[in-house]
Tab-separated table of C-alpha atoms in Angstrom:
chain	number	residue	atom	x	y	z
A	209	UNK	CA	-7.974	13.183	-19.741
A	210	UNK	CA	-8.381	11.267	-17.421
A	211	UNK	CA	-4.787	10.095	-17.282
A	212	UNK	CA	-4.659	6.864	-15.278
A	213	UNK	CA	-1.483	5.123	-14.147
A	214	UNK	CA	-1.402	1.781	-12.354
A	215	UNK	CA	1.782	0.637	-10.626
A	216	UNK	CA	1.490	-3.019	-9.652
A	217	UNK	CA	3.485	-5.953	-8.364
A	218	UNK	CA	0.495	-8.210	-7.612
A	219	UNK	CA	-1.159	-10.451	-10.214
A	220	UNK	CA	-3.693	-8.136	-11.829
A	221	UNK	CA	-6.121	-8.695	-14.697
A	222	UNK	CA	-4.983	-5.468	-16.338
A	223	UNK	CA	-7.341	-5.449	-19.311
A	224	UNK	CA	-10.331	-6.474	-17.207
A	225	UNK	CA	-9.490	-3.869	-14.591
A	226	UNK	CA	-9.191	-1.056	-17.154
A	227	UNK	CA	-12.405	-2.100	-18.913
A	228	UNK	CA	-14.270	-1.920	-15.589
A	229	UNK	CA	-12.443	1.195	-14.376
A	230	UNK	CA	-13.167	3.426	-17.360
A	231	UNK	CA	-17.002	3.326	-17.069
A	232	UNK	CA	-16.661	3.875	-13.313
A	233	UNK	CA	-14.583	7.002	-13.910
A	234	UNK	CA	-17.020	8.225	-16.578
A	235	UNK	CA	-19.985	7.819	-14.239
A	236	UNK	CA	-18.284	9.407	-11.236
A	237	UNK	CA	-16.564	12.437	-12.774
A	238	UNK	CA	-18.738	13.064	-15.831
A	239	UNK	CA	-16.291	12.517	-18.665
A	240	UNK	CA	-16.343	10.538	-21.910
A	241	UNK	CA	-15.288	6.900	-22.174
A	242	UNK	CA	-12.853	7.496	-25.027
A	243	UNK	CA	-11.101	10.142	-22.919
A	244	UNK	CA	-9.946	7.526	-20.375
A	245	UNK	CA	-6.392	6.309	-20.899
A	246	UNK	CA	-4.779	3.758	-18.586
A	247	UNK	CA	-1.163	2.690	-18.603
A	248	UNK	CA	0.265	-0.072	-16.440
A	249	UNK	CA	3.745	-0.151	-14.965
A	250	UNK	CA	4.913	-3.376	-13.405
A	251	UNK	CA	6.958	-2.889	-10.256
A	252	UNK	CA	9.937	-5.210	-10.443
A	253	UNK	CA	11.129	-4.767	-6.889
A	254	UNK	CA	9.340	-3.513	-3.812
A	255	UNK	CA	10.530	-3.292	-0.243
A	256	UNK	CA	8.080	-2.444	2.510
A	257	UNK	CA	9.228	-1.637	6.024
A	258	UNK	CA	12.276	-3.655	7.037
A	259	UNK	CA	11.947	-5.837	3.936
A	260	UNK	CA	11.605	-9.113	5.821
A	261	UNK	CA	8.153	-9.897	4.460
A	262	UNK	CA	7.088	-10.111	0.844
A	263	UNK	CA	4.409	-7.564	0.122
A	264	UNK	CA	2.795	-6.660	-3.157
A	265	UNK	CA	1.362	-3.323	-4.164
A	266	UNK	CA	-1.201	-1.857	-6.506
A	267	UNK	CA	-1.311	1.933	-6.645
A	268	UNK	CA	-3.751	3.708	-8.965
A	269	UNK	CA	-3.299	7.374	-9.796
A	270	UNK	CA	-6.028	9.202	-11.679
A	271	UNK	CA	-5.239	12.694	-12.922
A	272	UNK	CA	-8.227	14.835	-13.894
A	273	UNK	CA	-8.762	18.306	-15.233
A	274	UNK	CA	-9.385	20.651	-12.281
A	275	UNK	CA	-12.927	21.310	-11.112
A	276	UNK	CA	-14.016	18.126	-9.332
A	277	UNK	CA	-14.899	18.475	-5.670
A	278	UNK	CA	-12.984	16.684	-2.938
A	279	UNK	CA	-16.167	14.684	-2.255
A	280	UNK	CA	-16.264	13.386	-5.845
A	281	UNK	CA	-12.556	12.533	-5.722
A	282	UNK	CA	-13.028	10.650	-2.439
A	283	UNK	CA	-16.023	8.763	-3.852
A	284	UNK	CA	-13.976	7.758	-6.888
A	285	UNK	CA	-11.064	6.630	-4.689
A	286	UNK	CA	-13.322	4.348	-2.653
A	287	UNK	CA	-14.956	2.918	-5.765
A	288	UNK	CA	-11.556	2.174	-7.328
A	289	UNK	CA	-10.398	0.421	-4.142
A	290	UNK	CA	-13.543	-1.721	-4.240
A	291	UNK	CA	-12.927	-2.536	-7.907
A	292	UNK	CA	-9.343	-3.550	-7.187
A	293	UNK	CA	-10.480	-6.180	-4.708
A	294	UNK	CA	-12.480	-7.882	-7.452
A	295	UNK	CA	-9.686	-7.597	-10.045
A	296	UNK	CA	-7.021	-9.328	-7.969
A	297	UNK	CA	-6.798	-13.057	-7.373
A	298	UNK	CA	-6.119	-12.271	-3.711
A	299	UNK	CA	-5.686	-9.133	-1.640
A	300	UNK	CA	-3.809	-10.919	1.137
A	301	UNK	CA	-0.392	-9.303	1.468
A	302	UNK	CA	-1.301	-6.703	-1.169
A	303	UNK	CA	-1.209	-3.040	-0.259
A	304	UNK	CA	-3.826	-1.114	-2.239
A	305	UNK	CA	-3.864	2.643	-2.692
A	306	UNK	CA	-5.546	5.214	-4.900
A	307	UNK	CA	-4.798	8.884	-5.494
A	308	UNK	CA	-7.036	11.260	-7.414
A	309	UNK	CA	-5.341	14.505	-8.337
A	310	UNK	CA	-5.751	17.490	-10.599
A	311	UNK	CA	-3.681	17.813	-13.747
A	312	UNK	CA	-1.314	20.755	-13.770
A	313	UNK	CA	-2.204	23.889	-15.734
A	314	UNK	CA	0.539	22.983	-18.222
A	315	UNK	CA	-1.305	19.817	-19.349
A	316	UNK	CA	-1.881	19.679	-23.114
A	317	UNK	CA	-3.030	16.965	-25.487
A	318	UNK	CA	-3.521	16.398	-29.223
């Protein structure tokens, strides 16, 4: 925990983004750095709207153990959006989104 997934079709400095994201998460939600795990999934094909324009996407999902307030989650979402703008070569034509959610009660780890 936190479990972080990044779906992307825009050029993204993945390693640099994760290395900046993890301390941000630690500071915002009070967790440990070595608990942060980020996996990246490249989106091969994306169609937005009627598909006539080429759009790119970066969507970050951060799953946390329950207990964080909605205010903390919103603050983290905004901070991640800000970080994304510095991790991309350009944000023109790139749709950015972030979701912070609670892990399900069935979550286990070893």
